[in-house]
Amino acid sequence: MSKPNRPLDREAKRRLAVIRHVEEVTGNVAQTCRYYGISRQAYYIWYRRYQGTGRIRLTAMAANA
C-alpha cells in the first residue's frame, strides 16, 4: 500500500504535469497531447486515475500505461 506522502517517480511526475497543463494552461486536451507527444486515450486513462484517487494512483500505476 502506498503512503500518502510518497514522492512521485519520474513517470508519475510527467503524467501529473500533463494533467496540470490541461487544467491550468491550455484547457485543451488535444493541444496538450500534441505538445507532449501522447495520445488522447493515454491522457484520459491518466486523468481518470488522477480524478479517482489523486497522485498516489498515478504513482502506483505508472508502469501499467
CSV table of N, CA and C in Angstrom, one decimal:
chain,number,residue,atom,x,y,z
A,1,MET,N,0.8,-1.2,0.0
A,1,MET,CA,0.0,0.0,0.0
A,1,MET,C,0.9,1.2,0.0
A,2,SER,N,0.5,2.2,-0.8
A,2,SER,CA,1.3,3.5,-0.9
A,2,SER,C,1.1,4.4,0.3
A,3,LYS,N,2.1,5.1,0.7
A,3,LYS,CA,2.0,6.1,1.7
A,3,LYS,C,1.5,7.4,1.1
A,4,PRO,N,0.7,8.2,1.8
A,4,PRO,CA,0.2,9.4,1.2
A,4,PRO,C,1.3,10.4,0.8
A,5,ASN,N,2.4,10.5,1.5
A,5,ASN,CA,3.4,11.4,1.2
A,5,ASN,C,4.6,10.9,0.4
A,6,ARG,N,4.4,9.7,-0.2
A,6,ARG,CA,5.4,9.1,-1.0
A,6,ARG,C,5.8,10.0,-2.2
A,7,PRO,N,7.0,10.2,-2.4
A,7,PRO,CA,7.4,11.1,-3.6
A,7,PRO,C,7.0,10.4,-4.9
A,8,LEU,N,6.6,11.3,-5.9
A,8,LEU,CA,6.3,10.8,-7.2
A,8,LEU,C,7.5,10.3,-7.9
A,9,ASP,N,7.4,9.2,-8.7
A,9,ASP,CA,8.5,8.8,-9.5
A,9,ASP,C,8.5,9.7,-10.8
A,10,ARG,N,9.5,9.5,-11.6
A,10,ARG,CA,9.7,10.3,-12.8
A,10,ARG,C,8.5,10.3,-13.7
A,11,GLU,N,8.0,9.1,-14.0
A,11,GLU,CA,6.8,9.0,-14.9
A,11,GLU,C,5.6,9.6,-14.4
A,12,ALA,N,5.3,9.4,-13.1
A,12,ALA,CA,4.1,9.9,-12.4
A,12,ALA,C,4.2,11.4,-12.4
A,13,LYS,N,5.4,12.0,-12.3
A,13,LYS,CA,5.5,13.5,-12.3
A,13,LYS,C,5.2,14.0,-13.7
A,14,ARG,N,5.6,13.2,-14.7
A,14,ARG,CA,5.3,13.6,-16.1
A,14,ARG,C,3.8,13.6,-16.3
A,15,ARG,N,3.2,12.6,-15.9
A,15,ARG,CA,1.7,12.4,-16.1
A,15,ARG,C,1.0,13.6,-15.3
A,16,LEU,N,1.4,13.9,-14.1
A,16,LEU,CA,0.8,15.0,-13.4
A,16,LEU,C,1.0,16.3,-14.1
A,17,ALA,N,2.2,16.5,-14.7
A,17,ALA,CA,2.5,17.7,-15.4
A,17,ALA,C,1.5,17.9,-16.6
A,18,VAL,N,1.3,16.8,-17.3
A,18,VAL,CA,0.4,16.8,-18.5
A,18,VAL,C,-1.0,17.2,-18.0
A,19,ILE,N,-1.5,16.6,-16.9
A,19,ILE,CA,-2.8,16.9,-16.4
A,19,ILE,C,-2.9,18.3,-16.0
A,20,ARG,N,-1.9,18.8,-15.3
A,20,ARG,CA,-2.0,20.2,-14.8
A,20,ARG,C,-1.9,21.2,-16.0
A,21,HIS,N,-1.1,20.8,-17.0
A,21,HIS,CA,-1.0,21.6,-18.2
A,21,HIS,C,-2.4,21.9,-18.8
A,22,VAL,N,-3.2,20.8,-18.9
A,22,VAL,CA,-4.6,21.0,-19.4
A,22,VAL,C,-5.4,21.9,-18.5
A,23,GLU,N,-5.3,21.6,-17.2
A,23,GLU,CA,-6.2,22.3,-16.3
A,23,GLU,C,-5.8,23.7,-16.1
A,24,GLU,N,-4.5,24.0,-16.1
A,24,GLU,CA,-4.0,25.4,-15.7
A,24,GLU,C,-3.5,26.2,-16.9
A,25,VAL,N,-3.1,25.6,-18.0
A,25,VAL,CA,-2.5,26.4,-19.1
A,25,VAL,C,-3.5,26.5,-20.3
A,26,THR,N,-3.7,25.3,-20.9
A,26,THR,CA,-4.4,25.4,-22.2
A,26,THR,C,-5.9,25.2,-22.1
A,27,GLY,N,-6.3,24.3,-21.2
A,27,GLY,CA,-7.7,23.9,-21.1
A,27,GLY,C,-8.1,23.1,-22.3
A,28,ASN,N,-7.1,22.6,-23.1
A,28,ASN,CA,-7.4,21.9,-24.3
A,28,ASN,C,-6.6,20.6,-24.3
A,29,VAL,N,-7.3,19.5,-24.2
A,29,VAL,CA,-6.7,18.2,-24.2
A,29,VAL,C,-5.9,17.8,-25.4
A,30,ALA,N,-6.5,18.0,-26.6
A,30,ALA,CA,-5.9,17.7,-27.9
A,30,ALA,C,-4.6,18.5,-28.1
A,31,GLN,N,-4.6,19.7,-27.8
A,31,GLN,CA,-3.4,20.6,-28.0
A,31,GLN,C,-2.3,20.2,-27.0
A,32,THR,N,-2.7,19.9,-25.8
A,32,THR,CA,-1.7,19.4,-24.8
A,32,THR,C,-1.1,18.1,-25.2
A,33,CYS,N,-1.9,17.2,-25.6
A,33,CYS,CA,-1.4,15.9,-26.0
A,33,CYS,C,-0.4,16.0,-27.2
A,34,ARG,N,-0.7,16.8,-28.2
A,34,ARG,CA,0.2,17.0,-29.3
A,34,ARG,C,1.5,17.6,-28.8
A,35,TYR,N,1.5,18.5,-27.8
A,35,TYR,CA,2.6,19.2,-27.3
A,35,TYR,C,3.5,18.1,-26.6
A,36,TYR,N,2.9,17.3,-25.8
A,36,TYR,CA,3.7,16.3,-25.0
A,36,TYR,C,3.9,15.0,-25.8
A,37,GLY,N,3.3,14.8,-27.0
A,37,GLY,CA,3.6,13.7,-27.8
A,37,GLY,C,2.9,12.4,-27.3
A,38,ILE,N,1.7,12.6,-26.7
A,38,ILE,CA,1.0,11.4,-26.2
A,38,ILE,C,-0.4,11.4,-26.8
A,39,SER,N,-1.1,10.2,-26.8
A,39,SER,CA,-2.4,10.1,-27.3
A,39,SER,C,-3.4,10.6,-26.3
A,40,ARG,N,-4.6,11.0,-26.9
A,40,ARG,CA,-5.7,11.5,-26.0
A,40,ARG,C,-6.1,10.3,-25.2
A,41,GLN,N,-6.1,9.1,-25.7
A,41,GLN,CA,-6.5,8.0,-24.9
A,41,GLN,C,-5.7,7.8,-23.7
A,42,ALA,N,-4.4,7.9,-23.9
A,42,ALA,CA,-3.5,7.8,-22.7
A,42,ALA,C,-3.8,8.9,-21.7
A,43,TYR,N,-4.0,10.1,-22.2
A,43,TYR,CA,-4.3,11.2,-21.3
A,43,TYR,C,-5.5,10.9,-20.4
A,44,TYR,N,-6.6,10.4,-21.1
A,44,TYR,CA,-7.8,10.2,-20.3
A,44,TYR,C,-7.7,9.0,-19.4
A,45,ILE,N,-6.9,8.1,-19.7
A,45,ILE,CA,-6.6,7.0,-18.7
A,45,ILE,C,-5.9,7.6,-17.5
A,46,TRP,N,-4.9,8.4,-17.7
A,46,TRP,CA,-4.2,9.0,-16.6
A,46,TRP,C,-5.2,9.9,-15.8
A,47,TYR,N,-6.0,10.7,-16.5
A,47,TYR,CA,-6.9,11.7,-15.9
A,47,TYR,C,-7.9,10.9,-15.0
A,48,ARG,N,-8.4,9.8,-15.5
A,48,ARG,CA,-9.4,9.1,-14.7
A,48,ARG,C,-8.7,8.5,-13.4
A,49,ARG,N,-7.5,8.1,-13.5
A,49,ARG,CA,-6.8,7.6,-12.3
A,49,ARG,C,-6.6,8.7,-11.4
A,50,TYR,N,-6.2,9.9,-11.9
A,50,TYR,CA,-5.9,11.0,-11.0
A,50,TYR,C,-7.2,11.5,-10.4
A,51,GLN,N,-8.3,11.6,-11.1
A,51,GLN,CA,-9.5,12.0,-10.6
A,51,GLN,C,-10.0,11.1,-9.5
A,52,GLY,N,-9.9,9.8,-9.7
A,52,GLY,CA,-10.4,8.8,-8.8
A,52,GLY,C,-9.7,8.8,-7.4
A,53,THR,N,-8.4,8.9,-7.5
A,53,THR,CA,-7.6,8.7,-6.2
A,53,THR,C,-6.5,9.6,-6.1
A,54,GLY,N,-6.3,10.5,-7.0
A,54,GLY,CA,-5.2,11.5,-6.8
A,54,GLY,C,-3.8,11.0,-7.2
A,55,ARG,N,-2.8,11.7,-6.7
A,55,ARG,CA,-1.4,11.4,-7.2
A,55,ARG,C,-0.9,10.1,-6.8
A,56,ILE,N,-1.4,9.5,-5.8
A,56,ILE,CA,-0.9,8.1,-5.4
A,56,ILE,C,-1.2,7.1,-6.5
A,57,ARG,N,-2.4,7.2,-7.0
A,57,ARG,CA,-2.8,6.3,-8.1
A,57,ARG,C,-1.9,6.5,-9.3
A,58,LEU,N,-1.5,7.7,-9.6
A,58,LEU,CA,-0.6,7.9,-10.7
A,58,LEU,C,0.8,7.3,-10.5
A,59,THR,N,1.2,7.3,-9.3
A,59,THR,CA,2.5,6.7,-8.9
A,59,THR,C,2.4,5.1,-9.0
A,60,ALA,N,1.3,4.6,-8.4
A,60,ALA,CA,1.2,3.2,-8.3
A,60,ALA,C,1.0,2.5,-9.7
A,61,MET,N,0.3,3.3,-10.6
A,61,MET,CA,0.0,2.7,-11.9
A,61,MET,C,1.0,3.1,-13.0
A,62,ALA,N,2.0,3.8,-12.7
A,62,ALA,CA,3.0,4.4,-13.7
A,62,ALA,C,3.5,3.3,-14.6
A,63,ALA,N,3.7,2.1,-14.2
A,63,ALA,CA,4.3,1.1,-15.0
A,63,ALA,C,3.3,0.5,-15.9
A,64,ASN,N,2.0,0.7,-15.7
A,64,ASN,CA,1.0,0.0,-16.4
A,64,ASN,C,0.4,0.7,-17.6
A,65,ALA,N,0.7,2.0,-17.8
A,65,ALA,CA,0.2,2.7,-19.0
A,65,ALA,C,1.0,3.9,-19.4
